[in-house]
Tab-separated table of C-alpha atoms in Angstrom:
chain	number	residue	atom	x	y	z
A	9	UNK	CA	39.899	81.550	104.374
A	10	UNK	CA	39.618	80.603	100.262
A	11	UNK	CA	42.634	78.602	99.212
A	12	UNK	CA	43.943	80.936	96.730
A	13	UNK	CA	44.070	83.365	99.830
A	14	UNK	CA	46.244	81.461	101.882
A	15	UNK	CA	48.386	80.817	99.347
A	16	UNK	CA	49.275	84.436	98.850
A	17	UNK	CA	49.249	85.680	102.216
A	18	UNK	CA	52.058	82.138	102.487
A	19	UNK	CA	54.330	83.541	99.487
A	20	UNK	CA	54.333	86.738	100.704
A	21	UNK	CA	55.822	86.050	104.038
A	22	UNK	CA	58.295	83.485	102.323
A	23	UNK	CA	59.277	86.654	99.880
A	24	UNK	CA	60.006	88.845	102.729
A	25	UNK	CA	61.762	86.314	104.780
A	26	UNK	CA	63.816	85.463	101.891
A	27	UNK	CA	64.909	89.338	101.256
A	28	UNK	CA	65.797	89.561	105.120
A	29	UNK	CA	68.326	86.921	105.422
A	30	UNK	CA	69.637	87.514	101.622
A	31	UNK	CA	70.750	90.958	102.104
A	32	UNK	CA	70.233	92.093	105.783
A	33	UNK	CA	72.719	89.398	107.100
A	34	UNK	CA	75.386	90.174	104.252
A	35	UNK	CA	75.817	93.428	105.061
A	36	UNK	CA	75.988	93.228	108.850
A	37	UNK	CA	78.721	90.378	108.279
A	38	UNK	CA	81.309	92.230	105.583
A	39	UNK	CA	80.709	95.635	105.902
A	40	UNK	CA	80.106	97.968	102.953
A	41	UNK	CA	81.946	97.716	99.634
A	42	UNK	CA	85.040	99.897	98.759
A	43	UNK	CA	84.504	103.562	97.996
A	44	UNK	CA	84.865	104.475	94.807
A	45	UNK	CA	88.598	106.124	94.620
A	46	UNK	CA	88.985	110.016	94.544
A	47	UNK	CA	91.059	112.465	93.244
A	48	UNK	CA	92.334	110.429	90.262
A	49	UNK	CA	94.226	112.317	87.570
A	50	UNK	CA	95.775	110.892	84.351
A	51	UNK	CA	98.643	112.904	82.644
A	52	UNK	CA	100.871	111.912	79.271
A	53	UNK	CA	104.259	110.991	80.484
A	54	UNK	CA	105.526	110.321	76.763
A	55	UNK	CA	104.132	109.339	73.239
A	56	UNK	CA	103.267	105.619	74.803
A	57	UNK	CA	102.515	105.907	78.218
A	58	UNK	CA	100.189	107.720	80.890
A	59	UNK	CA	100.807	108.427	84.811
A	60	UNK	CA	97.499	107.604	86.571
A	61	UNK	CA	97.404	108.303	90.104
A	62	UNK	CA	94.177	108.696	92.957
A	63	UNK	CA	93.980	109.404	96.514
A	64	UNK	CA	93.915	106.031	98.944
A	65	UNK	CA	90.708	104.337	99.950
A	66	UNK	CA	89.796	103.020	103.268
A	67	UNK	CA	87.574	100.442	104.480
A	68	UNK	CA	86.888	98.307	107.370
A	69	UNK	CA	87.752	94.884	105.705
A	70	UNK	CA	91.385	96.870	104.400
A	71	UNK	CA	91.441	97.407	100.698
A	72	UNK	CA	93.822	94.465	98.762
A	73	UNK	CA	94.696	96.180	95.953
A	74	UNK	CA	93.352	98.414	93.031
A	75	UNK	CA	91.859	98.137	89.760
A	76	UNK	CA	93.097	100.300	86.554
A	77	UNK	CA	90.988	100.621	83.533
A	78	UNK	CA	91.616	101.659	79.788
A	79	UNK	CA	87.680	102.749	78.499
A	80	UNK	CA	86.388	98.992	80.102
A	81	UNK	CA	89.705	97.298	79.678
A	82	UNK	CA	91.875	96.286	82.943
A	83	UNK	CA	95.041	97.323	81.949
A	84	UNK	CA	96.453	97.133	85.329
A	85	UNK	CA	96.376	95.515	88.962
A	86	UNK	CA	98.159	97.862	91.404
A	87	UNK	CA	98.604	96.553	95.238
A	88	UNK	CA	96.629	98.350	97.570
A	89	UNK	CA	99.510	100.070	99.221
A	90	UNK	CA	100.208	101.911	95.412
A	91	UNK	CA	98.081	104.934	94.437
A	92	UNK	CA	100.147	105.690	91.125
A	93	UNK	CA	101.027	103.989	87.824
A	94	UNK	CA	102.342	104.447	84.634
A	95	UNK	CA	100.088	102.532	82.301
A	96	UNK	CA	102.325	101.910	78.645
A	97	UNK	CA	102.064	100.182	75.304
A	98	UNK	CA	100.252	102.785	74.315
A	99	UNK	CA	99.201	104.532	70.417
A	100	UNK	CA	101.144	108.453	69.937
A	101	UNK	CA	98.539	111.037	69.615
A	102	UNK	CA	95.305	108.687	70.728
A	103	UNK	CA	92.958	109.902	73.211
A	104	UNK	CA	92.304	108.024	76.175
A	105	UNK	CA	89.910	107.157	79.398
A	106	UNK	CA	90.971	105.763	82.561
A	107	UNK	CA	89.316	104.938	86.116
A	108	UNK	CA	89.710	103.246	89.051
A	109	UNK	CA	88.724	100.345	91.371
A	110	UNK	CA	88.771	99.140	94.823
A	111	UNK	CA	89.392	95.967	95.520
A	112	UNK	CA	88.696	94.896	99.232
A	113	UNK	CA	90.747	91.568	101.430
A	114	UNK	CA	87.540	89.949	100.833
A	115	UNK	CA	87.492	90.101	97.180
A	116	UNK	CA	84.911	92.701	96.892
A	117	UNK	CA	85.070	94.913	93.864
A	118	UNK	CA	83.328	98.606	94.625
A	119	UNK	CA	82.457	100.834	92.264
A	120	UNK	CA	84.549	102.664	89.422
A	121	UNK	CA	86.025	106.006	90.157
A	122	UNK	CA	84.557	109.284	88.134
A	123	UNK	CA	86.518	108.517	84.142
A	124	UNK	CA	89.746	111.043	83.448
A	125	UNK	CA	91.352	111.919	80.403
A	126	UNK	CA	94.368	112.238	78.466
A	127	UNK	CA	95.581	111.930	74.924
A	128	UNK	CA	99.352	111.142	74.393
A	129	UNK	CA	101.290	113.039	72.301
A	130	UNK	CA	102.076	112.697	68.698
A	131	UNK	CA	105.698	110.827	68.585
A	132	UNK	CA	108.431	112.121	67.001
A	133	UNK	CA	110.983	110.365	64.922
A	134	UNK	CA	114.520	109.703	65.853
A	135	UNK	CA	114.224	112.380	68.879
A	136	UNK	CA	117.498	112.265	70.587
A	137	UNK	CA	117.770	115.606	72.469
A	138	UNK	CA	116.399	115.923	76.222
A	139	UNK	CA	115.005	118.675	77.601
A	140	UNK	CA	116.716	121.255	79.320
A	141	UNK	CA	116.290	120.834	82.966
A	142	UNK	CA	114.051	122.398	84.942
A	143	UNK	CA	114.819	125.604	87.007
A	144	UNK	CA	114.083	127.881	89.620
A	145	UNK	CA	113.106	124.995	91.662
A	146	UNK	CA	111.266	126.558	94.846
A	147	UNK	CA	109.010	125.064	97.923
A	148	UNK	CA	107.249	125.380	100.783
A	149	UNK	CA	105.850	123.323	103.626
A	150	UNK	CA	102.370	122.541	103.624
A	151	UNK	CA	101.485	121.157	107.054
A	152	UNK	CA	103.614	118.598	108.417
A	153	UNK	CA	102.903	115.511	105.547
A	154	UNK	CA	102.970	117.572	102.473
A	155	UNK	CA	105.166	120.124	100.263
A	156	UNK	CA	104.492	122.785	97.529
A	157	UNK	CA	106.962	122.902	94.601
A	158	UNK	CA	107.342	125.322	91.943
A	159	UNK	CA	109.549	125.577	88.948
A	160	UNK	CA	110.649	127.523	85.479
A	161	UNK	CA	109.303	125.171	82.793
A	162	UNK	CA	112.025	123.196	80.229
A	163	UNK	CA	112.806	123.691	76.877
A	164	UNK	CA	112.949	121.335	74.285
A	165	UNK	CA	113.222	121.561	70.434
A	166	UNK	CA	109.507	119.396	70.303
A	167	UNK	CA	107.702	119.104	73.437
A	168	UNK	CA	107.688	118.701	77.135
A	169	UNK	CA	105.301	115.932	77.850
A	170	UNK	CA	105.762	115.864	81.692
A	171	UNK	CA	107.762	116.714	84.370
A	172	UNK	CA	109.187	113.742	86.912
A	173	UNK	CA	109.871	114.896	90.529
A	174	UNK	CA	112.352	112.670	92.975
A	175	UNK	CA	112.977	112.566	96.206
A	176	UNK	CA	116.782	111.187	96.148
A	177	UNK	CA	116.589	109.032	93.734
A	178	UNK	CA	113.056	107.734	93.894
A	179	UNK	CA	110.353	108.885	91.527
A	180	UNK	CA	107.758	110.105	93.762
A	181	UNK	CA	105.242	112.172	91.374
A	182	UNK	CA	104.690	112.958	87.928
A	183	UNK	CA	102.724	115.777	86.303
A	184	UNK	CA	102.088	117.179	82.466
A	185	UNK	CA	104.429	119.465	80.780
A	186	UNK	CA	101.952	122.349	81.026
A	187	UNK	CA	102.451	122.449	84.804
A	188	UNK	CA	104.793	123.754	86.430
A	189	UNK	CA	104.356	123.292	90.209
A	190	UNK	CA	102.574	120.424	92.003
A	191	UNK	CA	101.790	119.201	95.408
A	192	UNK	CA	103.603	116.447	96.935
A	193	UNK	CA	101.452	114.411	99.663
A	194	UNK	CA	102.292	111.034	101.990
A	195	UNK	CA	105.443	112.468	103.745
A	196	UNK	CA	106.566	112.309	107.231
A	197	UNK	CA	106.440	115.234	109.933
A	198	UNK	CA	109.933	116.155	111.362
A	199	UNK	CA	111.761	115.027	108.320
A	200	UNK	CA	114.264	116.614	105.940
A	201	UNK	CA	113.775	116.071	102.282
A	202	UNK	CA	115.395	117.082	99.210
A	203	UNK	CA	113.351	117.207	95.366
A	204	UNK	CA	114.818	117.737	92.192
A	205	UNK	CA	112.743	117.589	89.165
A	206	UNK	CA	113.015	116.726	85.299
A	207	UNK	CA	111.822	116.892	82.216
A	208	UNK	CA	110.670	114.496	79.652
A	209	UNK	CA	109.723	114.864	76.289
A	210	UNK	CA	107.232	112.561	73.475
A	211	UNK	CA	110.266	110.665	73.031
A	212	UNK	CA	110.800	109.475	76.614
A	213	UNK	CA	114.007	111.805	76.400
A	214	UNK	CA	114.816	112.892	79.939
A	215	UNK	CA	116.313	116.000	80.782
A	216	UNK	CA	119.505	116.242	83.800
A	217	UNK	CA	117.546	117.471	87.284
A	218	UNK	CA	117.861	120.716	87.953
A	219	UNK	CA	119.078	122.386	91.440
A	220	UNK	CA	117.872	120.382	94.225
A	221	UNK	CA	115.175	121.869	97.412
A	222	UNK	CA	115.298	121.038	100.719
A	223	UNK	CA	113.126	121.184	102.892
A	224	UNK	CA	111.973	120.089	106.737
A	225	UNK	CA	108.581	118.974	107.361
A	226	UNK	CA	107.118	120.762	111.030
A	227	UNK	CA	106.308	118.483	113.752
A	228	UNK	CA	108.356	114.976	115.151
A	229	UNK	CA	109.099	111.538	113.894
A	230	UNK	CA	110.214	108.589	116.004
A	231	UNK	CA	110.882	106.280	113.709
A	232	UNK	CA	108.329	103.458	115.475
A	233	UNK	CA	105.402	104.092	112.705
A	234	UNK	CA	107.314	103.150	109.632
A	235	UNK	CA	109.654	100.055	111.198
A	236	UNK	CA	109.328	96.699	110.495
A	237	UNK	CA	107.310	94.935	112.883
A	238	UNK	CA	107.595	91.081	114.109
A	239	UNK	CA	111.475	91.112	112.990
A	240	UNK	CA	113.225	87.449	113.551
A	241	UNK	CA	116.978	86.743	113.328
A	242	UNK	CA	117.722	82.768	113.768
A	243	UNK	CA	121.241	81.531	112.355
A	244	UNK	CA	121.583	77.837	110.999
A	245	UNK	CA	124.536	75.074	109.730
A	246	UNK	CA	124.451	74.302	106.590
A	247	UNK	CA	126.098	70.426	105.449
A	248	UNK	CA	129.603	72.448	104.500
A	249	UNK	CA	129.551	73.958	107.672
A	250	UNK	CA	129.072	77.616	106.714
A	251	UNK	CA	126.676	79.767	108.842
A	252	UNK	CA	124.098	81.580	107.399
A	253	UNK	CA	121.498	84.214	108.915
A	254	UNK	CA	117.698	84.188	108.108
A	255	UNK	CA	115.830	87.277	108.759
A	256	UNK	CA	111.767	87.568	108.704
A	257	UNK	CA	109.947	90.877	108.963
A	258	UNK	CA	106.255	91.931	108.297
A	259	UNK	CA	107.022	95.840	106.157
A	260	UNK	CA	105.833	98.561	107.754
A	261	UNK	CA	102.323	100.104	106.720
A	262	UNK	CA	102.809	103.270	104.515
A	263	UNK	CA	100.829	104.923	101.764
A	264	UNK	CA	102.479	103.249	99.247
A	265	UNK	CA	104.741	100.830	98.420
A	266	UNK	CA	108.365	99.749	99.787
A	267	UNK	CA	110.298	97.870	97.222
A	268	UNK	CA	113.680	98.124	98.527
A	269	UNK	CA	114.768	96.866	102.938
A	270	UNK	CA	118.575	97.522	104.217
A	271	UNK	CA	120.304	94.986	106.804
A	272	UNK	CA	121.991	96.802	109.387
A	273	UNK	CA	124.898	93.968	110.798
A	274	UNK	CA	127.244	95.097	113.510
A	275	UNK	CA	126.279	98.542	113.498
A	276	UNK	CA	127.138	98.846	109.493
A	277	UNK	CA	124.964	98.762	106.835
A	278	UNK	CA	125.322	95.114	105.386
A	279	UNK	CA	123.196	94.658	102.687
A	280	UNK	CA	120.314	96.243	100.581
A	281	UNK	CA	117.569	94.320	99.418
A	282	UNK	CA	115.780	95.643	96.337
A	283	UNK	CA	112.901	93.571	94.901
A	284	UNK	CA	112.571	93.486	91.282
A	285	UNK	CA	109.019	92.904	89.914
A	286	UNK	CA	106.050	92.642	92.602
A	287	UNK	CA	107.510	93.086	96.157
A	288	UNK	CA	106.676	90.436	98.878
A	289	UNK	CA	103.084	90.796	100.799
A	290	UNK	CA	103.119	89.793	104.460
A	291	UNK	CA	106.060	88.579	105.781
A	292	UNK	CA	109.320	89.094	104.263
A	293	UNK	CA	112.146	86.668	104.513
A	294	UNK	CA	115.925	87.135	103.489
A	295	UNK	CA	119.151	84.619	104.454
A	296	UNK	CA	122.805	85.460	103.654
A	297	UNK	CA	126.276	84.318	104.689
A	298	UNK	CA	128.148	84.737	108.019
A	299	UNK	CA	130.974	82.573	107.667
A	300	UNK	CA	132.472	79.667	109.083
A	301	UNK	CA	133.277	80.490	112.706
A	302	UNK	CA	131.349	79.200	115.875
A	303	UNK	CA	130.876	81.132	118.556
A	304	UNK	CA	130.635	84.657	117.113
A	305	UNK	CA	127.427	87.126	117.994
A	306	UNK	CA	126.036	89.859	115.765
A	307	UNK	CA	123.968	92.520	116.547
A	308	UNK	CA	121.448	92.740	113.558
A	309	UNK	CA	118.082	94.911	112.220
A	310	UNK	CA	116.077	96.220	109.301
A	311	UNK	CA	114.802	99.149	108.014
A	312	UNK	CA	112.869	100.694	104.875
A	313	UNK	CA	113.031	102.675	101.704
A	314	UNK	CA	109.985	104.749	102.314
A	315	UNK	CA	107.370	105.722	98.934
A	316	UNK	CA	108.676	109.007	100.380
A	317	UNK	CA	112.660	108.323	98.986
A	318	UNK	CA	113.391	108.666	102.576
A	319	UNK	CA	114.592	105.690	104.971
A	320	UNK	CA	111.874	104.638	107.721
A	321	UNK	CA	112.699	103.752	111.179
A	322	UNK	CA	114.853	100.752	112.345
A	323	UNK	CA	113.573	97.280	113.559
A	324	UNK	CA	113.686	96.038	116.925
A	325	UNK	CA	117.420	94.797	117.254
A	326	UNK	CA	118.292	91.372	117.327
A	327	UNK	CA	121.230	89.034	118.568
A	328	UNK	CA	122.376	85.785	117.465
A	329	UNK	CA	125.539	83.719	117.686
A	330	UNK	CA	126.780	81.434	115.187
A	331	UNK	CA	126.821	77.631	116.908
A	332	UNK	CA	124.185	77.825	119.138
A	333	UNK	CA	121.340	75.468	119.920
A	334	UNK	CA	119.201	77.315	117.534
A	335	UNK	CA	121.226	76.218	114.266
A	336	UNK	CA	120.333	73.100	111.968
C-alpha cells in the first residue's frame, strides 16, 4: 500500500474513534440537556415591573434552578422549585422580551424557551388612588390540582395594569388588567381553598380584595406528600445552663417554593419560621429556647407553608427531654 494511503486510511479511523468516545460516552453518562421551558407568559404588573411565569421542566439529572432573560440579559436566577417572577427596575412605557432557561444539578444549561412580550405601562405622576376591587369573584374546579376563576374587572381613574390573586395571604398568580379570569394550577386534591383577588394600577397602587371563593378540590390528601422528610429533634446545654432545641428537616418537594415552616411544640403551634431573602436548599436547621429545667419531655414536629397558601402535612413527631445523655 503507497504511504500517503496508509496515512489516510490511519486518520480516518483516529477521526471516527475520536467522535465515538467524545460524544457517544457523554450522553450515555448525563443524560440529555434540560427542555426548553413551556408555557411562559410575561404580563405588566406596574409601570416598572413584569410577572414572568412558565410551566416546570423535568429531567433525569433534576433541574437546579432557572434562567430569566431581558432580550440576552440575565436579569434573574430563580430556584428550580419557582416557576414565577416579578422581574423590576424597569423603564414606564418600554417594550420588552423575556425567555427562559433550564438549568440542570449538573450545571447544564438547555436551550432558551420560545421569547414573550410585554411593554409596561406609561407611569403616572403622583398616582395615589387604588383601584376599586375586583368583583363578582366566581370559580370552579378543574380536576383535582387546578381551579377556574372569574371576575368583574376594577376601576381606576388611569389604568388597571394587572390583577394579583391570593390564596390567604400568599400571592399565588398574577395576570394583566385586560383579563379577567385565569387558571390557577399546582394545588392539592381533597383540599379547601379560598382566593380573593386585586387590582393594581401603573402606579403599583393596590386595590382592597374583593369577596373571597372557596372552593374544595375532588379527590384525597394525606398529608405524607408535602411533609418534611428526615425531621431531627436533639436538645443540648448551653455554658448558662439554659436548654435549647435544634430541629433539622429536608422541605418537602412541591412545585414551587416554601419560604415560610411552623414548629408544632406540645401540641401548640410554637413558632413560625419565615425566611427572608433566598430560602435554605437541602436541609433546614432551626434551634430555640426551652428553658432551664431538667427532666422535662416535649412532643415536637414541622410542617409547611405550601406555594399553594395552604399548610402541607406534618412531620414525623419527635420526643426529647431536656437533661438527657444527648445534650452538650
Amino acid at each position: 500500500m503507497p504511504v500517503p494511503l496508509r496515512r489516510s486510511v490511519l486518520l480516518c479511523a483516529l477521526l471516527a474513534l475520536l467522535t465515538s468516545c467524545a460524544w457517544g460516552g457523554a450522553d450515555d453518562e448525563s443524560g440529555p440537556l434540560p427542555a426548553a421551558p413551556v408555557g411562559v407568559t410575561a404580563a405588566a404588573g406596574s409601570a416598572t415591573s413584569v410577572h414572568v411565569m412558565w410551566n416546570a421542566v423535568s429531567s433525569g439529572a433534576g433541574i437546579h434552578g432557572y434562567e430569566v432573560y431581558r432580550g440576552t440579559t440575565k436579569v434573574e436566577d430563580v430556584p428550580g422549585s419557582q416557576h414565577m417572577v416579578d422581574v423590576t427596575r424597569l423603564r414606564p412605557a418600554t417594550p420588552y422580551v423575556f425567555s427562559v432557561r433550564a438549568r440542570d444539578t449538573e450545571g447544564r444549561l438547555g436551550p432558551p424557551s420560545r421569547e414573550v412580550r410585554a411593554t409596561t405601562p406609561v407611569a403616572t405622576a403622583a398616582d395615589r388612588s387604588a383601584p376599586t376591587h375586583p368583583g363578582e369573584l366566581r370559580g370552579r374546579t378543574v380536576g383535582s390540582r387546578a381551579v377556574q376563576l372569574s371576575w368583574a374587572a376594577s376601576a381606576d381613574d388611569r389604568d388597571v395594569v394587572s390583577y394579583n390573586i391570593y390564596q390567604g395571604d400568599t400571592k399565588i398568580h398574577s395576570v394583566g388588567g385586560n383579563q379577567t379570569a385565569a387558571v390557577v394550577t399546582g394545588l392539592r386534591p381533597g383540599t379547601r381553598y379560598s382566593f380573593t383577588v386585586r387590582a393594581r394600577d401603573a402606579a403599583d397602587n393596590l386595590s382592597p380584595a374583593g369577596d373571597g371563593v372557596r372552593l374544595t378540590t375532588p379527590g384525597s390528601d394525606d398529608g405524607r406528600g408535602t411533609a418534611p422528610v428526615d425531621f431531627r429533634a436533639t436538645t443540648r446545654r448551653e455554658a448558662d445552663g439554659a436548654y435549647y432545641l435544634d430541629l433539622a428537616w429536608v422541605p418537602p418537594e412541591t412545585d414551587g417554593i416554601v419560604t415560610e415552616d411552623q414548629v408544632r411544640l406540645d401540641g401548640r403551634a410554637a413558632t413560625s419560621l419565615v425566611f427572608g431573602g433566598t430560602p435554605p436548599r437541602g436541609r433546614a436547621t432551626y434551634s430555640f429556647y426551652l428553658g432551664r429545667e431538667a427532666g422535662e419531655s416535649h412532643r415536637v414536629r414541622i410542617r409547611a407553608r405550601l406555594p399553594d397558601g395552604t399548610w402541607g402535612g406534618h412531620s414525623a413527631e419527635r420526643t426529647v427531654t431536656t437533661g438527657s445523655a444527648s445534650d452538650r
